[in-house]
Amino acid sequence: MTLALDIFRALADATRLRILALLRTMELSVGELAQVLGQSQPRVSRHVKILCDAGIAERRKEGSWVFVALGSGATVGPVIGALDQWAAIEPDHWAVADAARLAAVRADRAASAASWFEANAGQWDAIRSLHIAESEVEAAISAVLGDTSIGQLIDIGTGTGRMLELFAGRAEQALGIDRSSEMLRLARAKLSERGVANAELRQADLYALPLGDGGADVAIIHHVLHFAQQPGAAIAEAARVLGPGGRLLIADFAAHDREELRTKDGHTRLGFADDQMATWFAAAGLAPARIETLGGGELTVKLWLARKVGPVVKEVRAA
């Protein structure tokens, strides 16, 4: 009874119902919610606190930003079911307007990120090596993948094609995708120079990969996820193209507080925690298989390996 009272009290406000609807679309920062709702951040923060206290939402601080996501399915599921039933009787006039404003916010961020990538394509490999020697990361990735044949490889956010350069030779087929035409131009030149003949490059979005369901055996997301507005959606899309037992390897930063990287290097997220990654894996039908930690630089790099649920999964091993 107490939980029900907390939930109904928390939802007895139009703004909080709008926040719930927005969070069903994607995880959002408090600033993004304020922009969509047209309200001040302190006011939105108060609404978010009430939703979190009732278990309807969850907050996670990341540098100076606070990201908000839906609470557990056990708590939120019945609420969403009821709201959907009521919406069929009386449509929510705020929903269309809020969805349009959210799309505009996302479009602005995507355009800003695209401009940054185009401007920095020529020094991309150097940028990736700023915080830990890339040779160490590459050696660790190779060790995690092992020396067996890869099958169909997809490198998501291939940049200048370095992962394809390293691993396409062990794959039957290799595909690199990137949104940036300038990155792909550099990747084509680089792979041609290195004699990599079995790698295909396509311009595509990490949220809409040009592969059918179950078409890949290995997917790599190498220092790309911290640029993603929707990391969970990117992981789910990578999982979609993996066949049963297929492997997803993510190389990215551990959670940190280097706020200046948002503006200086275009980072959207300040690294990731293991439990956060595990939540996204579970939602995407992936089972954690291995975790490696690579310290020694200004930032810590982590490797997260997961398998598409199906064959036997290795135990998690933290380095």
PDB file of C-alpha atoms in Angstrom:
ATOM      1  CA  MET A   1       0.000   0.000   0.000  1.00  0.00           C
ATOM      2  CA  THR A   2       2.852   2.409   0.839  1.00  0.00           C
ATOM      3  CA  LEU A   3       4.499   1.891  -2.549  1.00  0.00           C
ATOM      4  CA  ALA A   4       1.204   2.482  -4.352  1.00  0.00           C
ATOM      5  CA  LEU A   5       0.609   5.693  -2.410  1.00  0.00           C
ATOM      6  CA  ASP A   6       4.123   6.949  -3.218  1.00  0.00           C
ATOM      7  CA  ILE A   7       3.647   6.183  -6.918  1.00  0.00           C
ATOM      8  CA  PHE A   8       0.236   7.856  -7.191  1.00  0.00           C
ATOM      9  CA  ARG A   9       1.436  10.923  -5.277  1.00  0.00           C
ATOM     10  CA  ALA A  10       4.492  11.188  -7.517  1.00  0.00           C
ATOM     11  CA  LEU A  11       2.387  10.992 -10.683  1.00  0.00           C
ATOM     12  CA  ALA A  12      -0.219  13.491  -9.517  1.00  0.00           C
ATOM     13  CA  ASP A  13       1.412  16.260 -11.534  1.00  0.00           C
ATOM     14  CA  ALA A  14       1.291  17.003 -15.273  1.00  0.00           C
ATOM     15  CA  THR A  15       5.008  17.811 -15.538  1.00  0.00           C
ATOM     16  CA  ARG A  16       6.035  14.559 -13.889  1.00  0.00           C
ATOM     17  CA  LEU A  17       3.776  12.622 -16.251  1.00  0.00           C
ATOM     18  CA  ARG A  18       5.487  14.397 -19.155  1.00  0.00           C
ATOM     19  CA  ILE A  19       8.905  13.481 -17.745  1.00  0.00           C
ATOM     20  CA  LEU A  20       7.848   9.848 -17.495  1.00  0.00           C
ATOM     21  CA  ALA A  21       6.728   9.893 -21.138  1.00  0.00           C
ATOM     22  CA  LEU A  22      10.050  11.397 -22.238  1.00  0.00           C
ATOM     23  CA  LEU A  23      12.079   8.847 -20.276  1.00  0.00           C
ATOM     24  CA  ARG A  24      10.233   6.071 -22.080  1.00  0.00           C
ATOM     25  CA  THR A  25      11.921   7.347 -25.239  1.00  0.00           C
ATOM     26  CA  MET A  26      15.497   7.580 -23.944  1.00  0.00           C
ATOM     27  CA  GLU A  27      17.682   8.344 -20.948  1.00  0.00           C
ATOM     28  CA  LEU A  28      17.992  12.129 -20.647  1.00  0.00           C
ATOM     29  CA  SER A  29      20.000  14.633 -18.665  1.00  0.00           C
ATOM     30  CA  VAL A  30      18.192  17.055 -16.374  1.00  0.00           C
ATOM     31  CA  GLY A  31      19.305  19.848 -18.706  1.00  0.00           C
ATOM     32  CA  GLU A  32      17.754  18.122 -21.702  1.00  0.00           C
ATOM     33  CA  LEU A  33      14.518  17.569 -19.793  1.00  0.00           C
ATOM     34  CA  ALA A  34      14.455  21.246 -18.838  1.00  0.00           C
ATOM     35  CA  GLN A  35      14.990  22.244 -22.461  1.00  0.00           C
ATOM     36  CA  VAL A  36      12.169  20.037 -23.718  1.00  0.00           C
ATOM     37  CA  LEU A  37       9.768  21.001 -20.922  1.00  0.00           C
ATOM     38  CA  GLY A  38      10.591  24.712 -21.098  1.00  0.00           C
ATOM     39  CA  GLN A  39      11.232  24.873 -17.356  1.00  0.00           C
ATOM     40  CA  SER A  40      14.213  25.776 -15.191  1.00  0.00           C
ATOM     41  CA  GLN A  41      16.691  23.060 -14.225  1.00  0.00           C
ATOM     42  CA  PRO A  42      16.087  23.500 -10.462  1.00  0.00           C
ATOM     43  CA  ARG A  43      12.352  23.023 -10.987  1.00  0.00           C
ATOM     44  CA  VAL A  44      12.882  19.965 -13.168  1.00  0.00           C
ATOM     45  CA  SER A  45      15.341  18.580 -10.604  1.00  0.00           C
ATOM     46  CA  ARG A  46      12.664  18.774  -7.911  1.00  0.00           C
ATOM     47  CA  HIS A  47      10.232  16.861 -10.109  1.00  0.00           C
ATOM     48  CA  VAL A  48      12.893  14.269 -10.874  1.00  0.00           C
ATOM     49  CA  LYS A  49      13.628  13.802  -7.164  1.00  0.00           C
ATOM     50  CA  ILE A  50       9.972  13.044  -6.456  1.00  0.00           C
ATOM     51  CA  LEU A  51       9.883  10.478  -9.276  1.00  0.00           C
ATOM     52  CA  CYS A  52      13.100   8.886  -8.040  1.00  0.00           C
ATOM     53  CA  ASP A  53      11.914   8.738  -4.441  1.00  0.00           C
ATOM     54  CA  ALA A  54       8.900   6.767  -5.680  1.00  0.00           C
ATOM     55  CA  GLY A  55      11.098   4.404  -7.720  1.00  0.00           C
ATOM     56  CA  ILE A  56       9.627   5.579 -11.020  1.00  0.00           C
ATOM     57  CA  ALA A  57      12.932   7.045 -12.197  1.00  0.00           C
ATOM     58  CA  GLU A  58      16.622   6.668 -11.399  1.00  0.00           C
ATOM     59  CA  ARG A  59      19.321   9.333 -11.326  1.00  0.00           C
ATOM     60  CA  ARG A  60      23.017   8.975 -12.064  1.00  0.00           C
ATOM     61  CA  LYS A  61      25.494  11.827 -11.637  1.00  0.00           C
ATOM     62  CA  GLU A  62      28.119  12.132 -14.352  1.00  0.00           C
ATOM     63  CA  GLY A  63      30.448  15.086 -13.850  1.00  0.00           C
ATOM     64  CA  SER A  64      28.277  18.185 -13.620  1.00  0.00           C
ATOM     65  CA  TRP A  65      25.406  16.455 -15.448  1.00  0.00           C
ATOM     66  CA  VAL A  66      22.707  14.257 -13.964  1.00  0.00           C
ATOM     67  CA  PHE A  67      21.174  11.618 -16.233  1.00  0.00           C
ATOM     68  CA  VAL A  68      17.695  10.272 -15.569  1.00  0.00           C
ATOM     69  CA  ALA A  69      16.283   6.926 -16.681  1.00  0.00           C
ATOM     70  CA  LEU A  70      13.184   4.872 -15.961  1.00  0.00           C
ATOM     71  CA  GLY A  71      13.098   2.902 -12.720  1.00  0.00           C
ATOM     72  CA  SER A  72      12.815  -0.858 -12.493  1.00  0.00           C
ATOM     73  CA  GLY A  73      10.362  -2.617 -14.771  1.00  0.00           C
ATOM     74  CA  ALA A  74       8.538  -4.090 -11.785  1.00  0.00           C
ATOM     75  CA  THR A  75       7.655  -0.606 -10.560  1.00  0.00           C
ATOM     76  CA  VAL A  76       7.257   1.254 -13.839  1.00  0.00           C
ATOM     77  CA  GLY A  77       5.665  -1.461 -15.990  1.00  0.00           C
ATOM     78  CA  PRO A  78       2.182  -1.404 -14.400  1.00  0.00           C
ATOM     79  CA  VAL A  79       2.172   2.405 -14.439  1.00  0.00           C
ATOM     80  CA  ILE A  80       3.022   2.550 -18.134  1.00  0.00           C
ATOM     81  CA  GLY A  81       0.397  -0.077 -18.910  1.00  0.00           C
ATOM     82  CA  ALA A  82      -2.284   1.976 -17.186  1.00  0.00           C
ATOM     83  CA  LEU A  83      -1.187   5.214 -18.853  1.00  0.00           C
ATOM     84  CA  ASP A  84      -1.290   3.580 -22.278  1.00  0.00           C
ATOM     85  CA  GLN A  85      -4.821   2.354 -21.628  1.00  0.00           C
ATOM     86  CA  TRP A  86      -5.958   5.800 -20.526  1.00  0.00           C
ATOM     87  CA  ALA A  87      -4.250   7.475 -23.497  1.00  0.00           C
ATOM     88  CA  ALA A  88      -6.469   5.438 -25.801  1.00  0.00           C
ATOM     89  CA  ILE A  89      -9.466   7.058 -24.126  1.00  0.00           C
ATOM     90  CA  GLU A  90      -8.070  10.585 -23.822  1.00  0.00           C
ATOM     91  CA  PRO A  91      -4.937  11.358 -25.922  1.00  0.00           C
ATOM     92  CA  ASP A  92      -2.229  13.421 -24.234  1.00  0.00           C
ATOM     93  CA  HIS A  93      -1.919  16.747 -26.072  1.00  0.00           C
ATOM     94  CA  TRP A  94       1.534  17.313 -24.556  1.00  0.00           C
ATOM     95  CA  ALA A  95       2.970  14.126 -26.061  1.00  0.00           C
ATOM     96  CA  VAL A  96       3.231  15.349 -29.649  1.00  0.00           C
ATOM     97  CA  ALA A  97       4.722  18.720 -28.686  1.00  0.00           C
ATOM     98  CA  ASP A  98       7.237  17.188 -26.263  1.00  0.00           C
ATOM     99  CA  ALA A  99       8.258  14.559 -28.823  1.00  0.00           C
ATOM    100  CA  ALA A 100       8.907  17.294 -31.388  1.00  0.00           C
ATOM    101  CA  ARG A 101      11.016  19.323 -28.964  1.00  0.00           C
ATOM    102  CA  LEU A 102      12.952  16.206 -27.943  1.00  0.00           C
ATOM    103  CA  ALA A 103      13.654  15.451 -31.604  1.00  0.00           C
ATOM    104  CA  ALA A 104      14.996  18.992 -32.000  1.00  0.00           C
ATOM    105  CA  VAL A 105      17.273  18.607 -28.969  1.00  0.00           C
ATOM    106  CA  ARG A 106      18.615  15.336 -30.320  1.00  0.00           C
ATOM    107  CA  ALA A 107      19.096  16.797 -33.802  1.00  0.00           C
ATOM    108  CA  ASP A 108      21.106  19.718 -32.392  1.00  0.00           C
ATOM    109  CA  ARG A 109      23.371  17.365 -30.480  1.00  0.00           C
ATOM    110  CA  ALA A 110      23.806  15.061 -33.484  1.00  0.00           C
ATOM    111  CA  ALA A 111      24.699  17.999 -35.738  1.00  0.00           C
ATOM    112  CA  SER A 112      27.227  19.269 -33.196  1.00  0.00           C
ATOM    113  CA  ALA A 113      28.824  15.832 -32.913  1.00  0.00           C
ATOM    114  CA  ALA A 114      28.946  15.404 -36.701  1.00  0.00           C
ATOM    115  CA  SER A 115      30.685  18.778 -37.084  1.00  0.00           C
ATOM    116  CA  TRP A 116      33.249  17.819 -34.459  1.00  0.00           C
ATOM    117  CA  PHE A 117      34.042  14.507 -36.176  1.00  0.00           C
ATOM    118  CA  GLU A 118      34.403  16.137 -39.584  1.00  0.00           C
ATOM    119  CA  ALA A 119      36.734  18.784 -38.151  1.00  0.00           C
ATOM    120  CA  ASN A 120      38.881  16.248 -36.277  1.00  0.00           C
ATOM    121  CA  ALA A 121      38.936  13.314 -38.699  1.00  0.00           C
ATOM    122  CA  GLY A 122      42.563  13.885 -39.687  1.00  0.00           C
ATOM    123  CA  GLN A 123      43.823  13.613 -36.098  1.00  0.00           C
ATOM    124  CA  TRP A 124      41.379  10.973 -34.904  1.00  0.00           C
ATOM    125  CA  ASP A 125      43.947   8.292 -34.132  1.00  0.00           C
ATOM    126  CA  ALA A 126      46.014  10.790 -32.139  1.00  0.00           C
ATOM    127  CA  ILE A 127      42.949  11.918 -30.179  1.00  0.00           C
ATOM    128  CA  ARG A 128      42.202   8.305 -29.254  1.00  0.00           C
ATOM    129  CA  SER A 129      45.720   7.933 -27.894  1.00  0.00           C
ATOM    130  CA  LEU A 130      45.670  10.965 -25.614  1.00  0.00           C
ATOM    131  CA  HIS A 131      45.049   9.114 -22.352  1.00  0.00           C
ATOM    132  CA  ILE A 132      46.583   5.648 -22.676  1.00  0.00           C
ATOM    133  CA  ALA A 133      48.853   4.139 -25.291  1.00  0.00           C
ATOM    134  CA  GLU A 134      46.619   2.818 -28.042  1.00  0.00           C
ATOM    135  CA  SER A 135      49.016  -0.082 -28.538  1.00  0.00           C
ATOM    136  CA  GLU A 136      48.105  -1.318 -25.045  1.00  0.00           C
ATOM    137  CA  VAL A 137      44.384  -1.080 -25.814  1.00  0.00           C
ATOM    138  CA  GLU A 138      44.830  -2.902 -29.114  1.00  0.00           C
ATOM    139  CA  ALA A 139      46.878  -5.678 -27.487  1.00  0.00           C
ATOM    140  CA  ALA A 140      44.194  -6.126 -24.840  1.00  0.00           C
ATOM    141  CA  ILE A 141      41.423  -6.230 -27.463  1.00  0.00           C
ATOM    142  CA  SER A 142      43.356  -8.865 -29.385  1.00  0.00           C
ATOM    143  CA  ALA A 143      43.823 -10.946 -26.228  1.00  0.00           C
ATOM    144  CA  VAL A 144      40.131 -10.721 -25.332  1.00  0.00           C
ATOM    145  CA  LEU A 145      39.022 -11.743 -28.820  1.00  0.00           C
ATOM    146  CA  GLY A 146      41.544 -14.610 -28.886  1.00  0.00           C
ATOM    147  CA  ASP A 147      43.189 -16.014 -31.977  1.00  0.00           C
ATOM    148  CA  THR A 148      40.253 -17.982 -33.374  1.00  0.00           C
ATOM    149  CA  SER A 149      38.523 -17.117 -36.639  1.00  0.00           C
ATOM    150  CA  ILE A 150      36.095 -14.241 -36.249  1.00  0.00           C
ATOM    151  CA  GLY A 151      33.560 -14.964 -38.994  1.00  0.00           C
ATOM    152  CA  GLN A 152      31.524 -11.844 -39.811  1.00  0.00           C
ATOM    153  CA  LEU A 153      33.002  -8.779 -38.116  1.00  0.00           C
ATOM    154  CA  ILE A 154      31.327  -5.391 -37.804  1.00  0.00           C
ATOM    155  CA  ASP A 155      33.252  -2.395 -36.492  1.00  0.00           C
ATOM    156  CA  ILE A 156      30.705   0.154 -35.280  1.00  0.00           C
ATOM    157  CA  GLY A 157      32.006   3.706 -35.571  1.00  0.00           C
ATOM    158  CA  THR A 158      35.079   2.571 -37.447  1.00  0.00           C
ATOM    159  CA  GLY A 159      36.706   5.997 -37.653  1.00  0.00           C
ATOM    160  CA  THR A 160      39.906   5.628 -39.671  1.00  0.00           C
ATOM    161  CA  GLY A 161      39.448   1.846 -39.833  1.00  0.00           C
ATOM    162  CA  ARG A 162      42.037   0.792 -37.275  1.00  0.00           C
ATOM    163  CA  MET A 163      40.028  -2.155 -35.924  1.00  0.00           C
ATOM    164  CA  LEU A 164      39.476  -3.406 -39.463  1.00  0.00           C
ATOM    165  CA  GLU A 165      43.177  -3.032 -40.158  1.00  0.00           C
ATOM    166  CA  LEU A 166      43.941  -5.203 -37.131  1.00  0.00           C
ATOM    167  CA  PHE A 167      41.231  -7.863 -37.325  1.00  0.00           C
ATOM    168  CA  ALA A 168      39.802  -8.057 -40.854  1.00  0.00           C
ATOM    169  CA  GLY A 169      42.493 -10.593 -41.740  1.00  0.00           C
ATOM    170  CA  ARG A 170      41.007 -12.989 -39.164  1.00  0.00           C
ATOM    171  CA  ALA A 171      37.456 -12.505 -40.426  1.00  0.00           C
ATOM    172  CA  GLU A 172      35.623 -14.127 -43.291  1.00  0.00           C
ATOM    173  CA  GLN A 173      33.941 -10.787 -43.919  1.00  0.00           C
ATOM    174  CA  ALA A 174      34.475  -7.399 -42.297  1.00  0.00           C
ATOM    175  CA  LEU A 175      32.264  -4.333 -42.325  1.00  0.00           C
ATOM    176  CA  GLY A 176      33.060  -0.908 -40.920  1.00  0.00           C
ATOM    177  CA  ILE A 177      30.344   1.698 -40.479  1.00  0.00           C
ATOM    178  CA  ASP A 178      30.590   5.373 -39.626  1.00  0.00           C
ATOM    179  CA  ARG A 179      28.341   8.416 -39.965  1.00  0.00           C
ATOM    180  CA  SER A 180      31.201  10.676 -41.002  1.00  0.00           C
ATOM    181  CA  SER A 181      31.971  10.706 -44.721  1.00  0.00           C
ATOM    182  CA  GLU A 182      35.349  12.283 -43.954  1.00  0.00           C
ATOM    183  CA  MET A 183      36.233   9.459 -41.563  1.00  0.00           C
ATOM    184  CA  LEU A 184      35.255   6.891 -44.186  1.00  0.00           C
ATOM    185  CA  ARG A 185      37.346   8.654 -46.816  1.00  0.00           C
ATOM    186  CA  LEU A 186      40.390   8.400 -44.555  1.00  0.00           C
ATOM    187  CA  ALA A 187      39.579   4.793 -43.665  1.00  0.00           C
ATOM    188  CA  ARG A 188      39.382   3.784 -47.341  1.00  0.00           C
ATOM    189  CA  ALA A 189      42.741   5.366 -48.086  1.00  0.00           C
ATOM    190  CA  LYS A 190      44.346   3.818 -45.009  1.00  0.00           C
ATOM    191  CA  LEU A 191      43.005   0.307 -45.585  1.00  0.00           C
ATOM    192  CA  SER A 192      43.986   0.411 -49.236  1.00  0.00           C
ATOM    193  CA  GLU A 193      47.492   1.492 -48.290  1.00  0.00           C
ATOM    194  CA  ARG A 194      47.719  -1.380 -45.766  1.00  0.00           C
ATOM    195  CA  GLY A 195      46.459  -3.914 -48.313  1.00  0.00           C
ATOM    196  CA  VAL A 196      43.271  -4.798 -46.395  1.00  0.00           C
ATOM    197  CA  ALA A 197      41.121  -6.253 -49.169  1.00  0.00           C
ATOM    198  CA  ASN A 198      38.223  -7.975 -47.400  1.00  0.00           C
ATOM    199  CA  ALA A 199      36.835  -4.972 -45.537  1.00  0.00           C
ATOM    200  CA  GLU A 200      33.754  -3.106 -46.701  1.00  0.00           C
ATOM    201  CA  LEU A 201      32.979   0.427 -45.526  1.00  0.00           C
ATOM    202  CA  ARG A 202      29.512   1.968 -45.374  1.00  0.00           C
ATOM    203  CA  GLN A 203      28.090   5.246 -44.179  1.00  0.00           C
ATOM    204  CA  ALA A 204      25.480   4.367 -41.594  1.00  0.00           C
ATOM    205  CA  ASP A 205      24.237   5.169 -38.116  1.00  0.00           C
ATOM    206  CA  LEU A 206      25.147   3.081 -35.083  1.00  0.00           C
ATOM    207  CA  TYR A 207      21.429   3.004 -34.201  1.00  0.00           C
ATOM    208  CA  ALA A 208      20.499   1.518 -37.611  1.00  0.00           C
ATOM    209  CA  LEU A 209      23.201  -0.917 -38.675  1.00  0.00           C
ATOM    210  CA  PRO A 210      23.129  -2.158 -42.300  1.00  0.00           C
ATOM    211  CA  LEU A 211      22.984  -5.838 -41.322  1.00  0.00           C
ATOM    212  CA  GLY A 212      20.098  -8.215 -40.837  1.00  0.00           C
ATOM    213  CA  ASP A 213      19.250  -9.824 -37.517  1.00  0.00           C
ATOM    214  CA  GLY A 214      21.922 -12.297 -36.432  1.00  0.00           C
ATOM    215  CA  GLY A 215      24.210 -11.467 -39.334  1.00  0.00           C
ATOM    216  CA  ALA A 216      27.418 -10.877 -37.362  1.00  0.00           C
ATOM    217  CA  ASP A 217      29.672 -13.000 -35.180  1.00  0.00           C
ATOM    218  CA  VAL A 218      31.707 -10.193 -33.588  1.00  0.00           C
ATOM    219  CA  ALA A 219      30.851  -6.532 -33.110  1.00  0.00           C
ATOM    220  CA  ILE A 220      33.373  -3.969 -31.858  1.00  0.00           C
ATOM    221  CA  ILE A 221      32.552  -0.534 -30.461  1.00  0.00           C
ATOM    222  CA  HIS A 222      35.968   1.016 -29.901  1.00  0.00           C
ATOM    223  CA  HIS A 223      36.049   4.375 -28.100  1.00  0.00           C
ATOM    224  CA  VAL A 224      32.758   5.385 -29.661  1.00  0.00           C
ATOM    225  CA  LEU A 225      30.131   4.831 -26.987  1.00  0.00           C
ATOM    226  CA  HIS A 226      31.069   7.939 -24.991  1.00  0.00           C
ATOM    227  CA  PHE A 227      30.000   9.997 -28.015  1.00  0.00           C
ATOM    228  CA  ALA A 228      26.572   8.326 -28.168  1.00  0.00           C
ATOM    229  CA  GLN A 229      23.451  10.127 -26.999  1.00  0.00           C
ATOM    230  CA  GLN A 230      21.771   6.751 -26.378  1.00  0.00           C
ATOM    231  CA  PRO A 231      24.417   4.199 -25.355  1.00  0.00           C
ATOM    232  CA  GLY A 232      21.792   1.622 -24.392  1.00  0.00           C
ATOM    233  CA  ALA A 233      20.134   1.884 -27.802  1.00  0.00           C
ATOM    234  CA  ALA A 234      23.510   1.536 -29.545  1.00  0.00           C
ATOM    235  CA  ILE A 235      24.238  -1.629 -27.541  1.00  0.00           C
ATOM    236  CA  ALA A 236      20.772  -3.021 -28.324  1.00  0.00           C
ATOM    237  CA  GLU A 237      21.310  -2.430 -32.041  1.00  0.00           C
ATOM    238  CA  ALA A 238      24.710  -4.149 -31.896  1.00  0.00           C
ATOM    239  CA  ALA A 239      23.078  -7.089 -30.118  1.00  0.00           C
ATOM    240  CA  ARG A 240      20.401  -7.271 -32.815  1.00  0.00           C
ATOM    241  CA  VAL A 241      22.938  -8.019 -35.554  1.00  0.00           C
ATOM    242  CA  LEU A 242      24.739 -10.691 -33.508  1.00  0.00           C
ATOM    243  CA  GLY A 243      23.863 -14.335 -33.909  1.00  0.00           C
ATOM    244  CA  PRO A 244      23.450 -16.626 -30.857  1.00  0.00           C
ATOM    245  CA  GLY A 245      26.773 -16.764 -29.050  1.00  0.00           C
ATOM    246  CA  GLY A 246      28.035 -13.750 -30.984  1.00  0.00           C
ATOM    247  CA  ARG A 247      30.374 -11.413 -29.132  1.00  0.00           C
ATOM    248  CA  LEU A 248      30.169  -7.677 -28.512  1.00  0.00           C
ATOM    249  CA  LEU A 249      33.392  -6.010 -27.398  1.00  0.00           C
ATOM    250  CA  ILE A 250      33.244  -2.446 -26.088  1.00  0.00           C
ATOM    251  CA  ALA A 251      36.427  -0.501 -25.419  1.00  0.00           C
ATOM    252  CA  ASP A 252      35.820   2.792 -23.655  1.00  0.00           C
ATOM    253  CA  PHE A 253      36.619   4.867 -20.611  1.00  0.00           C
ATOM    254  CA  ALA A 254      35.754   3.955 -17.060  1.00  0.00           C
ATOM    255  CA  ALA A 255      33.573   6.531 -15.315  1.00  0.00           C
ATOM    256  CA  HIS A 256      35.485   9.760 -14.689  1.00  0.00           C
ATOM    257  CA  ASP A 257      34.880  13.432 -13.902  1.00  0.00           C
ATOM    258  CA  ARG A 258      36.834  15.188 -16.676  1.00  0.00           C
ATOM    259  CA  GLU A 259      34.055  17.627 -17.498  1.00  0.00           C
ATOM    260  CA  GLU A 260      36.139  19.583 -20.026  1.00  0.00           C
ATOM    261  CA  LEU A 261      36.064  16.617 -22.416  1.00  0.00           C
ATOM    262  CA  ARG A 262      32.425  17.390 -23.188  1.00  0.00           C
ATOM    263  CA  THR A 263      33.365  20.644 -24.897  1.00  0.00           C
ATOM    264  CA  LYS A 264      37.000  20.086 -25.859  1.00  0.00           C
ATOM    265  CA  ASP A 265      36.695  16.595 -27.346  1.00  0.00           C
ATOM    266  CA  GLY A 266      32.977  16.289 -28.004  1.00  0.00           C
ATOM    267  CA  HIS A 267      32.281  13.623 -25.375  1.00  0.00           C
ATOM    268  CA  THR A 268      28.618  13.128 -24.496  1.00  0.00           C
ATOM    269  CA  ARG A 269      29.211  10.681 -21.643  1.00  0.00           C
ATOM    270  CA  LEU A 270      32.012  10.737 -19.078  1.00  0.00           C
ATOM    271  CA  GLY A 271      32.843   7.048 -19.221  1.00  0.00           C
ATOM    272  CA  PHE A 272      30.856   4.105 -17.917  1.00  0.00           C
ATOM    273  CA  ALA A 273      30.535   2.007 -14.770  1.00  0.00           C
ATOM    274  CA  ASP A 274      30.431  -1.799 -14.814  1.00  0.00           C
ATOM    275  CA  ASP A 275      26.931  -1.995 -13.338  1.00  0.00           C
ATOM    276  CA  GLN A 276      25.634   0.498 -15.886  1.00  0.00           C
ATOM    277  CA  MET A 277      27.096  -1.559 -18.725  1.00  0.00           C
ATOM    278  CA  ALA A 278      25.645  -4.750 -17.231  1.00  0.00           C
ATOM    279  CA  THR A 279      22.176  -3.177 -17.184  1.00  0.00           C
ATOM    280  CA  TRP A 280      22.400  -2.287 -20.871  1.00  0.00           C
ATOM    281  CA  PHE A 281      23.708  -5.753 -21.706  1.00  0.00           C
ATOM    282  CA  ALA A 282      20.834  -7.442 -19.897  1.00  0.00           C
ATOM    283  CA  ALA A 283      18.256  -5.262 -21.641  1.00  0.00           C
ATOM    284  CA  ALA A 284      19.793  -6.168 -25.014  1.00  0.00           C
ATOM    285  CA  GLY A 285      19.821  -9.925 -24.389  1.00  0.00           C
ATOM    286  CA  LEU A 286      23.559 -10.077 -23.784  1.00  0.00           C
ATOM    287  CA  ALA A 287      25.429 -11.860 -20.996  1.00  0.00           C
ATOM    288  CA  PRO A 288      28.643 -10.321 -19.589  1.00  0.00           C
ATOM    289  CA  ALA A 289      31.621 -12.539 -20.352  1.00  0.00           C
ATOM    290  CA  ARG A 290      34.747 -10.615 -19.402  1.00  0.00           C
ATOM    291  CA  ILE A 291      35.941  -7.266 -18.070  1.00  0.00           C
ATOM    292  CA  GLU A 292      39.465  -5.877 -18.429  1.00  0.00           C
ATOM    293  CA  THR A 293      40.791  -2.706 -16.805  1.00  0.00           C
ATOM    294  CA  LEU A 294      43.699  -0.793 -18.360  1.00  0.00           C
ATOM    295  CA  GLY A 295      45.062   1.891 -16.049  1.00  0.00           C
ATOM    296  CA  GLY A 296      48.177   3.999 -16.159  1.00  0.00           C
ATOM    297  CA  GLY A 297      46.905   6.932 -18.183  1.00  0.00           C
ATOM    298  CA  GLU A 298      45.041  10.093 -17.322  1.00  0.00           C
ATOM    299  CA  LEU A 299      41.876   8.078 -17.803  1.00  0.00           C
ATOM    300  CA  THR A 300      41.260   4.385 -17.232  1.00  0.00           C
ATOM    301  CA  VAL A 301      40.225   2.354 -20.268  1.00  0.00           C
ATOM    302  CA  LYS A 302      37.983  -0.680 -19.842  1.00  0.00           C
ATOM    303  CA  LEU A 303      37.050  -3.544 -22.110  1.00  0.00           C
ATOM    304  CA  TRP A 304      33.619  -5.122 -21.700  1.00  0.00           C
ATOM    305  CA  LEU A 305      32.951  -8.373 -23.542  1.00  0.00           C
ATOM    306  CA  ALA A 306      29.443  -9.823 -23.751  1.00  0.00           C
ATOM    307  CA  ARG A 307      27.834 -12.702 -25.639  1.00  0.00           C
ATOM    308  CA  LYS A 308      24.440 -12.954 -27.245  1.00  0.00           C
ATOM    309  CA  VAL A 309      22.435 -15.289 -25.056  1.00  0.00           C
ATOM    310  CA  GLY A 310      22.631 -18.823 -26.460  1.00  0.00           C
ATOM    311  CA  PRO A 311      25.769 -20.970 -26.068  1.00  0.00           C
ATOM    312  CA  VAL A 312      27.724 -21.284 -22.826  1.00  0.00           C
ATOM    313  CA  VAL A 313      28.967 -17.972 -21.461  1.00  0.00           C
ATOM    314  CA  LYS A 314      32.323 -17.478 -19.777  1.00  0.00           C
ATOM    315  CA  GLU A 315      32.496 -16.251 -16.236  1.00  0.00           C
ATOM    316  CA  VAL A 316      33.184 -12.562 -15.668  1.00  0.00           C
ATOM    317  CA  ARG A 317      36.824 -11.869 -14.914  1.00  0.00           C
ATOM    318  CA  ALA A 318      37.887  -8.426 -13.713  1.00  0.00           C
ATOM    319  CA  ALA A 319      41.523  -7.450 -14.181  1.00  0.00           C
TER     320      ALA A 319
END
